[in-house]
Amino acid sequence: MLQHPPCHRSLFTSAFKVTNRSQSLKASYATIRGLREPPPDGNEEPGSPDNDFILSILRANPSLRDTRSYLASFGPRPKTQPKPIPSLTPTSVTDPTKKPIEQKVESIPVPLEHPKPSPIIASILDPVVRRTALVKMQGPFTDVQLDSIARGMVHLEKLGLVSVIVVENDELLRGDQDERSAIVEDTMRIVSALEKRGARARPVLGAVVRLGPKSDEDESSLDFVPPEAHTIPSDLVPIRSALRSGEIPVIPPFALDSFCRSVRVDSNDVIGALARGMAEAGVASHEETEDSSIDPNEVDLTPLRLMIINREGGVPSYARSGYPHLLINLTSEYNFIHDTFRDSWRHTHRSSLSNLSLARTCLAYMPPTSSAVMVSHRSQSSLIGNLITNKPAVSSSLPHALLQGNRKLTPHTPTLLRRGLPIRVVRTVDQIDRQKLNALLEQSFGRVLEEDAFYSRLEKTLDFVVVAGDYVGAAIVTNEPCPRSDLPISYLDKFAVLPSHQGDGTVDFLWVALHDESYGLGHPFSVNPNGGKEGQGNGRDLVWRSRANNPVNKWYFERSSGHMRMGDWVLFWCDAEKRLKIEEGRRGSQGLSYIEEWEEGRLSSWMDVVTKIPSSWKK
């Protein structure tokens, strides 16, 4: 019998334990609508919602690192040990001629213990620490669509992510006579859809933000557009109250103006203000409870995710024939996406650029590990995978041939957005910060670099280095002389990412930049703003080697064109894509042969050169 891998087991345990959590809350809490309507029938389709929930987790296929990351955010927190009370002992008498001084025995204050929750409640709440997600529901949606979205929200709540929903209606123009009543009606429809799915929701119809930027914010130092609204701590009381009561707050886009009137505003301003206000409240709450035990009913207000659910899907990409971007590095790609956004998309994806700006604003206030996802209402089940893995549905660093034939890539594929890092290309050894690069390589490989020999070789053979951020990742490519050819071999000497940044998208960002500068050079989709060749030129085959027992080889297998074993090593290569594309177009239906004329003998040439490259590490 096949057994589930260990990396899934913790998630399965948490999933089964929290399946009945929403049912236990049904008898305890009520909302405005719940007081008017009978509770949903708990006997309808027994077991099917739970089965759908478990299947959504299985489809996510989390790795061991994904599971550890999820449990770090939602797993049980370590309990702080109470500080020992120092014992009071009388001072010893050193002079025997003196009478001992009578000590006044003071009563030791007994700390008051908070009542412990019942074992049943503790068993339900212990596996999951509740965190928050800001959700923009950009309608209008039909009842069927709302039901599908509500099912996704309920599943996320079972896994510990509680949604704070802000409502938007694209077809309701601002300034219409009945806009307020229409927005309130949309809010109540969402509340009703959530309750029909077994959740508890609370409409927060009062304004929770205030118009105008925050007084202490210096806009000149920001690299993003701040929201046109802000919050003060008392504004978050209705949201905190709903979350403590086990309810999902549903908020219309209202704000208080300077005359304390509640007016409708852009939902992006409401979400941006909430992102900053909730993040600040979360930091203050952590400081207050640092030395005290965590209340199981308390919800961490710091937003962990931003979810934009609309009818358009993700941000269209010129490199994918209008299909959505899979993963966006906002720091390095934001302006470039604006520049390459086609006029036709402004009609089919009207809110993509404004939502892109919203994501950049919110992620600037949210923790570095946070992410945003833009998803169509058709792909609500992908939210489970995004929560568990914090990765796109399909890796953006896979070869384009695999992406084009991948069934997961559709017009409704979600776009994952991260704050990301700047990417740049350097071409001389003098431009390298040796101290930072040494630290990166040694931490990534766990070995000591033979510094003098390594840089001496780079001075002779360096082609370029792709640097991510402040040396949190780097790809070093050299030109290795080949006796059988006039052209040198393009060799990937080092590909390294700091352990603290593995799993946060840096690896994919770095590999895509490597692709654009080497074997993908010359393709229109290899144009990028990283300071390299920006798509101009002809790509070359990229070659590298890896130890046969290297656990990263599985990742290399998926991204390489081929591989060959060489004893203790594995030789990998990526074919120059532009040359193959041109030849394939010239031949038409005949296609390419298994071995082209220019490919004959290249493997033996590569082996002769690669096996003679000296090690960079101290023995």
Coordinates of C-alpha atoms in Angstrom, one line a residue:
M1 CA 0.0 0.0 0.0
L2 CA 1.3 3.4 -0.9
Q3 CA 1.7 5.8 2.0
H4 CA 1.4 9.6 1.9
P5 CA 4.8 11.4 2.0
P6 CA 5.7 12.8 5.4
C7 CA 5.5 16.4 4.1
H8 CA 1.7 16.0 3.7
R9 CA 0.9 14.4 7.0
S10 CA 0.9 17.5 9.2
L11 CA -1.4 19.2 6.8
F12 CA -3.8 16.2 6.7
T13 CA -3.9 16.1 10.5
S14 CA -4.7 19.8 10.7
A15 CA -7.3 19.6 7.9
F16 CA -9.2 16.7 9.6
K17 CA -9.1 18.3 13.0
V18 CA -10.4 21.7 11.8
T19 CA -13.1 20.3 9.5
N20 CA -15.8 20.5 12.1
R21 CA -14.6 23.9 13.4
S22 CA -17.2 25.9 11.6
Q23 CA -19.9 23.5 12.8
S24 CA -18.9 24.1 16.4
L25 CA -19.2 27.8 16.0
K26 CA -22.7 27.6 14.6
A27 CA -24.3 27.3 17.9
S28 CA -22.2 30.0 19.6
Y29 CA -22.5 33.0 17.3
A30 CA -25.2 34.8 15.3
T31 CA -25.2 37.6 12.8
I32 CA -27.8 40.1 11.8
R33 CA -29.0 37.9 9.0
G34 CA -28.7 34.8 11.1
L35 CA -31.3 36.2 13.5
R36 CA -33.8 36.7 10.7
E37 CA -33.2 33.4 8.8
P38 CA -33.1 29.8 9.9
P39 CA -29.6 28.3 10.1
P40 CA -28.4 26.3 7.1
D41 CA -29.4 22.7 7.0
G42 CA -26.4 20.7 8.3
N43 CA -27.7 17.5 6.7
E44 CA -27.5 18.7 3.1
E45 CA -25.0 16.6 1.1
P46 CA -23.3 15.0 4.1
G47 CA -19.5 14.8 3.7
S48 CA -19.3 16.4 0.3
P49 CA -17.9 19.8 1.5
D50 CA -15.3 18.1 3.6
N51 CA -14.3 15.8 0.7
D52 CA -14.0 18.9 -1.5
F53 CA -11.8 20.5 1.1
I54 CA -9.5 17.5 1.4
L55 CA -9.2 17.2 -2.3
S56 CA -8.2 20.8 -2.6
I57 CA -5.3 20.2 -0.2
L58 CA -4.3 17.1 -2.2
R59 CA -4.2 19.0 -5.4
A60 CA -1.9 21.6 -3.9
N61 CA 0.8 18.9 -3.6
P62 CA 2.9 20.7 -1.0
S63 CA 6.5 20.0 -0.6
L64 CA 8.3 19.5 2.7
R65 CA 9.4 23.1 2.6
D66 CA 5.9 24.3 1.8
T67 CA 4.5 22.3 4.8
R68 CA 7.1 23.7 7.1
S69 CA 6.3 27.2 5.9
Y70 CA 2.6 26.7 6.4
L71 CA 3.0 25.3 9.9
A72 CA 5.4 28.1 10.8
S73 CA 2.5 30.6 10.2
F74 CA -0.5 28.5 11.3
G75 CA 0.9 25.7 13.5
P76 CA 0.8 25.7 17.3
R77 CA 2.9 28.4 18.8
P78 CA 5.5 27.4 21.4
K79 CA 4.2 28.0 24.9
T80 CA 6.2 30.4 27.0
Q81 CA 7.4 29.0 30.3
P82 CA 6.4 31.0 33.4
K83 CA 9.3 32.8 35.1
P84 CA 10.4 31.1 38.3
I85 CA 9.7 33.0 41.5
P86 CA 13.0 33.6 43.4
S87 CA 13.0 32.1 46.9
L88 CA 13.4 34.5 49.8
T89 CA 16.1 33.3 52.2
P90 CA 17.3 35.1 55.3
T91 CA 20.7 36.7 55.2
S92 CA 23.3 34.4 56.9
V93 CA 24.8 35.6 60.2
T94 CA 28.6 35.8 60.0
D95 CA 29.3 37.3 63.5
P96 CA 28.4 34.7 66.2
T97 CA 28.5 37.4 69.0
K98 CA 25.5 39.2 67.4
K99 CA 22.0 38.0 67.6
P100 CA 20.4 37.1 64.4
I101 CA 18.2 39.8 63.0
E102 CA 14.6 38.8 62.8
Q103 CA 13.5 38.7 59.2
K104 CA 10.1 40.0 58.3
V105 CA 8.5 37.3 56.2
E106 CA 6.6 38.9 53.3
S107 CA 3.8 37.1 51.7
I108 CA 4.6 35.9 48.1
P109 CA 2.0 37.1 45.7
V110 CA 0.4 34.2 43.9
P111 CA -0.1 34.9 40.2
L112 CA -3.7 34.6 39.1
E113 CA -4.1 31.8 36.5
H114 CA -6.5 32.3 33.7
P115 CA -9.1 29.6 33.3
K116 CA -7.9 27.0 30.8
P117 CA -10.2 26.2 27.9
S118 CA -11.9 22.9 27.8
P119 CA -10.0 20.0 26.2
I120 CA -12.5 19.7 23.4
I121 CA -12.2 23.4 22.4
A122 CA -8.4 23.2 22.8
S123 CA -8.2 20.2 20.5
I124 CA -10.1 22.0 17.8
L125 CA -8.3 25.3 18.0
D126 CA -4.8 24.1 18.8
P127 CA -3.6 22.9 15.4
V128 CA -4.4 26.3 13.7
V129 CA -3.4 29.8 14.6
R130 CA -5.7 32.1 12.8
R131 CA -4.3 34.8 10.5
T132 CA -6.0 37.3 8.3
A133 CA -6.3 37.9 4.6
L134 CA -7.5 41.0 2.9
V135 CA -9.9 40.0 0.1
K136 CA -11.2 42.3 -2.6
M137 CA -14.4 40.9 -4.2
Q138 CA -14.6 42.7 -7.4
G139 CA -18.1 42.0 -8.8
P140 CA -20.8 42.0 -9.7
F141 CA -21.2 38.2 -9.3
T142 CA -24.1 35.9 -9.9
D143 CA -25.5 33.8 -7.0
V144 CA -23.7 30.7 -8.5
Q145 CA -20.5 32.6 -8.7
L146 CA -20.8 33.9 -5.1
D147 CA -21.5 30.4 -3.9
S148 CA -18.3 29.2 -5.5
I149 CA -16.3 32.0 -4.0
A150 CA -17.9 31.5 -0.5
R151 CA -16.9 27.8 -0.6
G152 CA -13.3 28.9 -1.1
M153 CA -13.5 31.4 1.8
V154 CA -14.8 28.7 4.1
H155 CA -12.0 26.3 3.1
L156 CA -9.4 29.0 3.8
E157 CA -11.0 29.6 7.2
K158 CA -10.6 25.9 8.1
L159 CA -6.9 26.2 7.4
G160 CA -6.6 29.2 9.6
L161 CA -6.8 32.1 7.2
V162 CA -9.8 34.3 8.0
S163 CA -10.9 36.7 5.3
V164 CA -11.6 40.4 5.7
I165 CA -13.7 41.1 2.7
V166 CA -14.1 44.5 0.9
V167 CA -16.9 44.7 -1.6
E168 CA -16.6 46.3 -5.1
N169 CA -19.1 46.6 -8.0
D170 CA -17.5 47.6 -11.3
E171 CA -20.9 48.3 -13.0
L172 CA -22.1 50.6 -10.3
L173 CA -20.9 54.1 -11.2
R174 CA -19.8 56.4 -8.3
G175 CA -22.3 59.2 -7.8
D176 CA -25.4 57.2 -8.8
Q177 CA -28.5 58.0 -6.8
D178 CA -29.0 54.5 -5.3
E179 CA -25.3 53.5 -5.1
R180 CA -25.3 53.2 -1.4
S181 CA -28.3 50.9 -1.1
A182 CA -26.9 48.9 -4.1
I183 CA -23.5 48.4 -2.3
V184 CA -25.2 47.5 0.9
E185 CA -27.3 44.9 -1.0
D186 CA -24.2 43.4 -2.5
T187 CA -22.6 43.2 1.0
M188 CA -25.6 41.4 2.3
R189 CA -25.6 38.9 -0.6
I190 CA -22.0 38.0 0.2
V191 CA -22.9 37.6 3.9
S192 CA -25.8 35.3 2.9
A193 CA -23.6 33.2 0.5
L194 CA -21.0 32.7 3.3
E195 CA -23.6 31.6 5.8
K196 CA -25.2 29.2 3.4
R197 CA -21.8 27.5 3.2
G198 CA -21.7 27.2 7.0
A199 CA -19.5 30.2 7.8
R200 CA -20.5 33.1 10.1
A201 CA -20.3 36.5 8.5
R202 CA -20.9 40.0 9.8
P203 CA -21.7 43.0 7.6
V204 CA -19.7 46.0 8.8
L205 CA -21.8 48.8 7.2
G206 CA -20.1 51.7 9.0
A207 CA -17.0 53.3 7.6
V208 CA -13.8 51.8 8.9
V209 CA -11.4 54.2 7.1
R210 CA -11.0 58.0 6.8
L211 CA -10.3 60.0 3.7
G212 CA -6.9 61.6 3.3
P213 CA -3.4 60.3 3.7
K214 CA -1.9 59.7 7.1
S215 CA -0.4 62.8 8.6
D216 CA 3.0 61.1 9.5
E217 CA 3.6 59.7 6.0
D218 CA 6.3 61.2 3.8
E219 CA 5.1 60.4 0.2
S220 CA 8.4 61.7 -1.3
S221 CA 10.3 58.7 0.1
L222 CA 7.9 56.1 -1.1
D223 CA 8.3 54.0 -4.3
F224 CA 4.5 53.3 -4.5
V225 CA 1.3 55.3 -4.5
P226 CA -0.1 55.5 -0.9
P227 CA -3.8 55.0 -0.4
E228 CA -6.1 58.1 -0.3
A229 CA -7.4 56.9 3.1
H230 CA -6.1 55.9 6.5
T231 CA -7.2 54.3 9.8
I232 CA -6.8 55.0 13.4
P233 CA -6.8 52.2 16.0
S234 CA -10.5 52.7 17.0
D235 CA -11.6 52.3 13.4
L236 CA -10.5 48.6 13.5
V237 CA -12.7 47.8 16.5
P238 CA -15.7 46.4 14.4
I239 CA -13.3 44.2 12.4
R240 CA -11.5 42.9 15.5
S241 CA -14.8 42.3 17.2
A242 CA -16.1 40.2 14.3
L243 CA -12.9 38.2 14.1
R244 CA -12.9 37.4 17.8
S245 CA -16.5 36.2 17.5
G246 CA -15.5 33.8 14.7
E247 CA -17.2 35.9 12.0
I248 CA -16.0 37.0 8.6
P249 CA -16.3 40.8 8.3
V250 CA -17.8 42.0 5.0
I251 CA -17.1 45.7 4.4
P252 CA -18.6 48.0 1.8
P253 CA -16.2 50.7 0.3
F254 CA -17.3 53.6 2.6
A255 CA -15.1 56.2 4.2
L256 CA -15.5 59.1 6.6
D257 CA -14.8 62.5 4.9
S258 CA -13.7 65.7 6.7
F259 CA -17.3 66.4 7.8
C260 CA -17.6 62.9 9.3
R261 CA -20.0 61.8 6.5
S262 CA -19.9 58.3 5.2
V263 CA -19.2 58.4 1.5
R264 CA -18.5 55.8 -1.1
V265 CA -14.8 55.6 -2.3
D266 CA -12.6 53.4 -4.4
S267 CA -12.3 50.0 -2.8
N268 CA -8.6 50.1 -3.5
D269 CA -8.2 53.0 -1.1
V270 CA -10.1 51.1 1.6
I271 CA -8.0 48.0 1.2
G272 CA -4.7 50.0 1.1
A273 CA -5.7 51.8 4.3
L274 CA -6.7 48.5 6.0
A275 CA -3.4 46.9 4.9
R276 CA -1.4 49.6 6.7
G277 CA -3.7 49.9 9.7
M278 CA -4.0 46.2 10.3
A279 CA -0.3 45.6 9.9
E280 CA 0.5 48.4 12.4
A281 CA -2.1 46.9 14.8
G282 CA -0.6 43.5 14.4
V283 CA 2.9 44.8 15.3
A284 CA 1.5 46.6 18.4
S285 CA -0.3 43.5 19.5
H286 CA 2.8 41.4 19.2
E287 CA 4.7 43.8 21.3
E288 CA 2.0 43.7 24.0
T289 CA 1.8 39.9 24.1
E290 CA 5.5 39.1 23.7
D291 CA 5.9 37.9 27.3
S292 CA 2.3 36.7 27.8
S293 CA 0.4 33.7 26.6
I294 CA -1.6 34.0 23.3
D295 CA -5.3 34.0 23.6
P296 CA -6.6 31.2 21.3
N297 CA -9.6 33.4 20.4
E298 CA -7.4 36.3 19.3
V299 CA -6.7 36.7 15.6
D300 CA -3.5 38.2 14.3
L301 CA -4.6 41.3 12.4
T302 CA -1.4 41.4 10.3
P303 CA -2.5 40.5 6.8
L304 CA -0.8 37.5 5.5
R305 CA -2.3 37.5 2.0
L306 CA -4.0 39.9 -0.4
M307 CA -6.6 38.2 -2.6
I308 CA -8.2 40.0 -5.5
I309 CA -11.1 37.9 -6.8
N310 CA -12.6 39.3 -10.1
R311 CA -14.1 38.2 -13.4
E312 CA -11.0 39.0 -15.4
G313 CA -8.4 36.8 -13.8
G314 CA -4.7 37.7 -13.6
V315 CA -2.5 40.2 -15.4
P316 CA -2.1 39.4 -19.1
S317 CA 1.4 38.9 -20.3
Y318 CA 2.8 39.7 -23.8
A319 CA 5.2 36.7 -23.3
R320 CA 2.3 34.3 -23.0
S321 CA 0.1 35.5 -25.8
G322 CA -2.2 37.3 -23.5
Y323 CA -2.4 34.5 -20.9
P324 CA -1.8 35.7 -17.3
H325 CA 1.6 36.3 -15.7
L326 CA 2.3 33.4 -13.4
L327 CA 4.6 35.2 -10.9
I328 CA 5.4 38.9 -10.8
N329 CA 8.4 40.5 -9.1
L330 CA 6.9 43.9 -8.4
T331 CA 10.2 45.6 -7.5
S332 CA 11.8 44.9 -10.9
E333 CA 8.8 44.3 -13.2
Y334 CA 6.1 46.8 -12.2
N335 CA 7.1 49.6 -14.7
F336 CA 7.9 47.1 -17.4
I337 CA 4.4 45.5 -17.2
H338 CA 2.9 49.0 -17.6
D339 CA 5.1 49.7 -20.6
T340 CA 4.2 46.4 -22.3
F341 CA 0.5 46.4 -21.5
R342 CA -1.4 46.3 -24.8
D343 CA -4.2 48.7 -25.7
S344 CA -6.6 45.8 -26.4
W345 CA -6.2 44.6 -22.8
R346 CA -7.5 47.9 -21.4
H347 CA -10.9 46.7 -22.6
T348 CA -10.7 43.1 -21.7
H349 CA -8.8 43.6 -18.4
R350 CA -9.8 47.0 -17.3
S351 CA -8.7 46.8 -13.7
S352 CA -5.4 44.8 -14.1
L353 CA -3.1 47.8 -13.8
S354 CA -5.1 49.4 -10.9
N355 CA -5.0 46.0 -9.1
L356 CA -1.3 45.7 -9.8
S357 CA -0.8 49.1 -8.1
L358 CA -3.0 48.0 -5.2
A359 CA -0.9 44.9 -4.7
R360 CA 2.3 46.9 -4.7
T361 CA 0.9 49.3 -2.1
C362 CA -0.5 46.6 0.2
L363 CA 2.6 44.4 0.0
A364 CA 4.8 47.4 1.0
Y365 CA 3.0 47.5 4.4
M366 CA 2.6 43.7 4.8
P367 CA 5.3 41.3 6.1
P368 CA 8.1 40.3 3.5
T369 CA 6.8 36.7 3.4
S370 CA 3.3 37.9 2.3
S371 CA 2.0 37.6 -1.3
A372 CA -0.9 38.8 -3.4
V373 CA -3.0 36.7 -5.8
M374 CA -5.2 37.9 -8.6
V375 CA -7.7 35.2 -9.5
S376 CA -10.9 34.7 -11.4
H377 CA -14.0 33.5 -9.7
R378 CA -13.6 30.4 -11.8
S379 CA -10.4 29.4 -10.0
Q380 CA -11.4 29.8 -6.4
S381 CA -10.0 26.3 -5.6
S382 CA -6.5 27.6 -6.4
L383 CA -6.7 29.8 -3.3
I384 CA -6.1 26.6 -1.2
G385 CA -2.9 25.8 -3.1
N386 CA -1.7 29.4 -2.9
L387 CA -2.2 29.4 0.9
I388 CA -0.4 26.2 1.5
T389 CA 2.5 26.6 -1.0
N390 CA 2.6 30.4 -1.5
K391 CA 3.6 29.6 -5.1
P392 CA 2.0 30.1 -8.5
A393 CA -0.1 27.3 -10.0
V394 CA 2.7 26.7 -12.5
S395 CA 6.4 27.6 -12.0
S396 CA 7.3 30.6 -14.1
S397 CA 10.9 29.3 -14.6
L398 CA 9.8 26.2 -16.5
P399 CA 10.7 26.1 -20.2
H400 CA 8.3 27.9 -22.5
A401 CA 7.6 24.7 -24.4
L402 CA 6.3 23.0 -21.3
L403 CA 4.3 26.1 -20.3
Q404 CA 2.6 26.3 -23.6
G405 CA 1.5 22.7 -23.5
N406 CA 0.5 22.7 -19.9
R407 CA -3.2 22.3 -19.2
K408 CA -3.0 24.2 -16.0
L409 CA -2.2 27.4 -18.0
T410 CA -5.5 28.9 -19.0
P411 CA -6.9 32.5 -19.3
H412 CA -8.1 32.0 -15.7
T413 CA -4.8 30.9 -14.3
P414 CA -4.1 33.1 -11.1
T415 CA -1.3 35.6 -11.0
L416 CA 0.9 35.5 -7.9
L417 CA 2.5 38.8 -6.9
R418 CA 5.4 39.3 -4.5
R419 CA 7.2 42.4 -3.4
G420 CA 10.3 40.8 -4.9
L421 CA 13.8 42.0 -5.3
P422 CA 15.7 44.1 -7.8
I423 CA 17.5 42.1 -10.5
R424 CA 20.7 43.3 -12.2
V425 CA 23.5 42.0 -14.4
V426 CA 27.2 42.7 -13.9
R427 CA 29.9 41.7 -16.4
T428 CA 33.2 42.4 -14.7
V429 CA 34.9 41.0 -11.6
D430 CA 35.5 44.6 -10.4
Q431 CA 31.7 45.1 -10.2
I432 CA 31.3 42.2 -7.8
D433 CA 31.0 42.7 -4.1
R434 CA 33.3 39.8 -3.1
Q435 CA 32.5 39.8 0.6
K436 CA 28.7 39.5 0.0
L437 CA 29.2 37.0 -2.8
N438 CA 31.5 34.9 -0.6
A439 CA 28.9 34.9 2.1
L440 CA 26.1 33.9 -0.3
L441 CA 28.0 31.0 -1.8
E442 CA 29.3 29.6 1.5
Q443 CA 25.9 29.8 3.1
S444 CA 24.1 28.3 0.1
F445 CA 26.6 25.4 -0.5
G446 CA 27.6 24.9 3.1
R447 CA 31.3 24.9 2.2
V448 CA 34.3 27.2 2.4
L449 CA 35.3 29.0 -0.8
E450 CA 38.8 28.9 -2.2
E451 CA 38.7 32.6 -2.7
D452 CA 41.9 33.4 -4.5
A453 CA 41.7 30.6 -7.0
F454 CA 38.0 31.2 -7.6
Y455 CA 38.3 34.9 -8.5
S456 CA 41.5 34.3 -10.4
R457 CA 39.6 32.0 -12.7
L458 CA 36.6 34.4 -13.0
E459 CA 39.0 37.2 -14.1
K460 CA 39.8 35.1 -17.2
T461 CA 36.5 33.4 -18.0
L462 CA 33.6 35.5 -16.5
D463 CA 30.7 36.2 -18.9
F464 CA 28.2 37.8 -16.5
V465 CA 26.6 37.5 -13.0
V466 CA 22.9 37.9 -12.4
V467 CA 22.5 39.3 -8.9
A468 CA 19.2 39.3 -7.0
G469 CA 18.7 42.0 -4.4
D470 CA 21.7 42.6 -2.1
Y471 CA 23.3 39.3 -3.0
V472 CA 20.5 37.1 -1.7
G473 CA 20.9 35.2 -4.9
A474 CA 23.3 35.0 -7.8
A475 CA 23.9 33.1 -11.1
I476 CA 27.5 33.1 -12.4
V477 CA 28.1 32.2 -16.0
T478 CA 31.6 31.8 -17.5
N479 CA 33.0 31.3 -21.0
E480 CA 35.0 28.1 -21.0
P481 CA 37.5 27.6 -23.9
C482 CA 36.7 24.6 -26.0
P483 CA 39.5 23.0 -28.0
R484 CA 37.1 21.6 -30.7
S485 CA 35.3 24.9 -31.4
D486 CA 36.1 28.5 -32.0
L487 CA 33.3 29.5 -29.7
P488 CA 33.6 29.0 -25.9
I489 CA 31.1 27.0 -23.9
S490 CA 28.6 29.0 -21.9
Y491 CA 28.9 27.4 -18.5
L492 CA 26.7 28.0 -15.4
D493 CA 29.4 27.9 -12.7
K494 CA 27.3 28.8 -9.7
F495 CA 23.6 29.1 -9.0
A496 CA 23.0 30.1 -5.4
V497 CA 20.2 31.5 -3.2
L498 CA 20.4 32.2 0.5
P499 CA 18.6 29.5 2.6
S500 CA 16.4 32.3 4.1
H501 CA 15.1 33.2 0.6
Q502 CA 14.5 29.7 -0.7
G503 CA 10.8 29.3 -1.3
D504 CA 9.9 33.0 -1.5
G505 CA 10.1 33.2 -5.3
T506 CA 13.7 34.4 -5.5
V507 CA 14.8 31.1 -7.2
D508 CA 12.3 31.6 -10.0
F509 CA 13.1 35.3 -10.4
L510 CA 16.8 34.4 -10.7
W511 CA 16.3 31.6 -13.2
V512 CA 14.1 33.6 -15.5
A513 CA 16.7 36.4 -15.6
L514 CA 19.4 33.7 -16.3
H515 CA 17.2 32.4 -19.1
D516 CA 16.8 35.9 -20.6
E517 CA 20.5 36.5 -20.6
S518 CA 21.7 33.1 -21.9
Y519 CA 19.8 30.4 -23.8
G520 CA 16.6 32.4 -24.1
L521 CA 18.3 35.5 -25.6
G522 CA 16.8 36.8 -28.8
H523 CA 13.2 35.9 -28.1
P524 CA 10.7 38.8 -27.7
F525 CA 9.7 37.5 -24.3
S526 CA 13.3 37.7 -23.1
V527 CA 13.2 41.5 -23.1
N528 CA 13.6 42.6 -19.5
P529 CA 14.6 45.7 -17.5
N530 CA 17.4 44.1 -15.5
G531 CA 20.3 46.0 -17.1
G532 CA 21.5 43.2 -19.3
K533 CA 21.2 42.7 -23.0
E534 CA 17.4 43.3 -22.9
G535 CA 16.7 40.5 -25.4
Q536 CA 19.1 41.7 -28.0
G537 CA 21.4 39.1 -29.5
N538 CA 21.5 35.3 -30.1
G539 CA 21.3 32.8 -27.3
R540 CA 23.8 30.1 -26.7
D541 CA 23.5 26.6 -25.2
L542 CA 23.9 26.7 -21.4
V543 CA 25.8 23.9 -19.8
W544 CA 26.3 23.0 -16.1
R545 CA 27.2 20.1 -13.9
S546 CA 25.8 18.9 -10.5
R547 CA 26.6 16.1 -8.1
A548 CA 24.6 13.0 -8.8
N549 CA 23.3 13.0 -5.2
N550 CA 22.3 16.7 -5.2
P551 CA 18.7 17.0 -4.1
V552 CA 18.2 20.0 -6.4
N553 CA 18.7 17.8 -9.5
K554 CA 14.9 17.2 -9.7
W555 CA 14.5 20.9 -10.1
Y556 CA 17.2 20.9 -12.8
F557 CA 15.6 18.0 -14.6
E558 CA 12.4 20.0 -15.1
R559 CA 14.2 23.0 -16.5
S560 CA 16.9 21.5 -18.7
S561 CA 16.7 20.3 -22.3
G562 CA 18.6 17.2 -21.4
H563 CA 21.1 15.6 -19.1
M564 CA 23.7 12.8 -19.1
R565 CA 25.4 11.1 -16.2
M566 CA 29.2 11.3 -15.8
G567 CA 30.1 9.1 -12.9
D568 CA 29.6 11.1 -9.7
W569 CA 28.3 14.1 -11.8
V570 CA 25.3 14.8 -14.0
L571 CA 25.7 17.1 -17.0
F572 CA 22.8 19.3 -17.8
W573 CA 22.2 21.6 -20.7
C574 CA 19.5 24.0 -22.1
D575 CA 19.4 24.4 -25.9
A576 CA 19.5 27.9 -27.4
E577 CA 15.8 28.5 -28.0
K578 CA 16.0 31.1 -30.8
R579 CA 18.0 28.8 -33.1
L580 CA 15.6 25.9 -32.6
K581 CA 12.6 28.2 -33.1
I582 CA 14.0 29.5 -36.4
E583 CA 14.8 26.0 -37.7
E584 CA 11.5 24.6 -36.6
G585 CA 9.7 27.4 -38.5
R586 CA 11.8 26.9 -41.6
R587 CA 11.0 23.1 -41.8
G588 CA 7.3 23.5 -41.0
S589 CA 5.5 20.2 -40.6
Q590 CA 8.7 18.2 -40.9
G591 CA 9.8 19.2 -37.5
L592 CA 13.3 18.8 -35.9
S593 CA 15.3 15.6 -35.9
Y594 CA 16.5 14.0 -32.7
I595 CA 20.1 15.1 -33.4
E596 CA 20.7 18.1 -35.7
E597 CA 23.8 18.6 -37.6
W598 CA 25.2 21.3 -35.3
E599 CA 24.5 19.1 -32.3
E600 CA 26.8 16.2 -33.4
G601 CA 29.7 15.7 -31.1
R602 CA 28.8 18.5 -28.7
L603 CA 28.2 16.2 -25.7
S604 CA 31.7 14.8 -25.8
S605 CA 33.1 18.3 -26.2
W606 CA 31.1 19.5 -23.2
M607 CA 32.2 16.5 -21.1
D608 CA 35.9 17.1 -21.9
V609 CA 35.7 20.7 -20.8
V610 CA 33.3 20.4 -17.9
T611 CA 35.2 17.6 -16.2
K612 CA 38.4 19.6 -16.2
I613 CA 36.9 22.6 -14.4
P614 CA 38.6 22.8 -10.9
S615 CA 36.6 22.8 -7.7
S616 CA 36.0 26.2 -6.1
W617 CA 36.0 24.8 -2.5
K618 CA 38.6 24.2 0.1
K619 CA 39.2 20.5 0.9

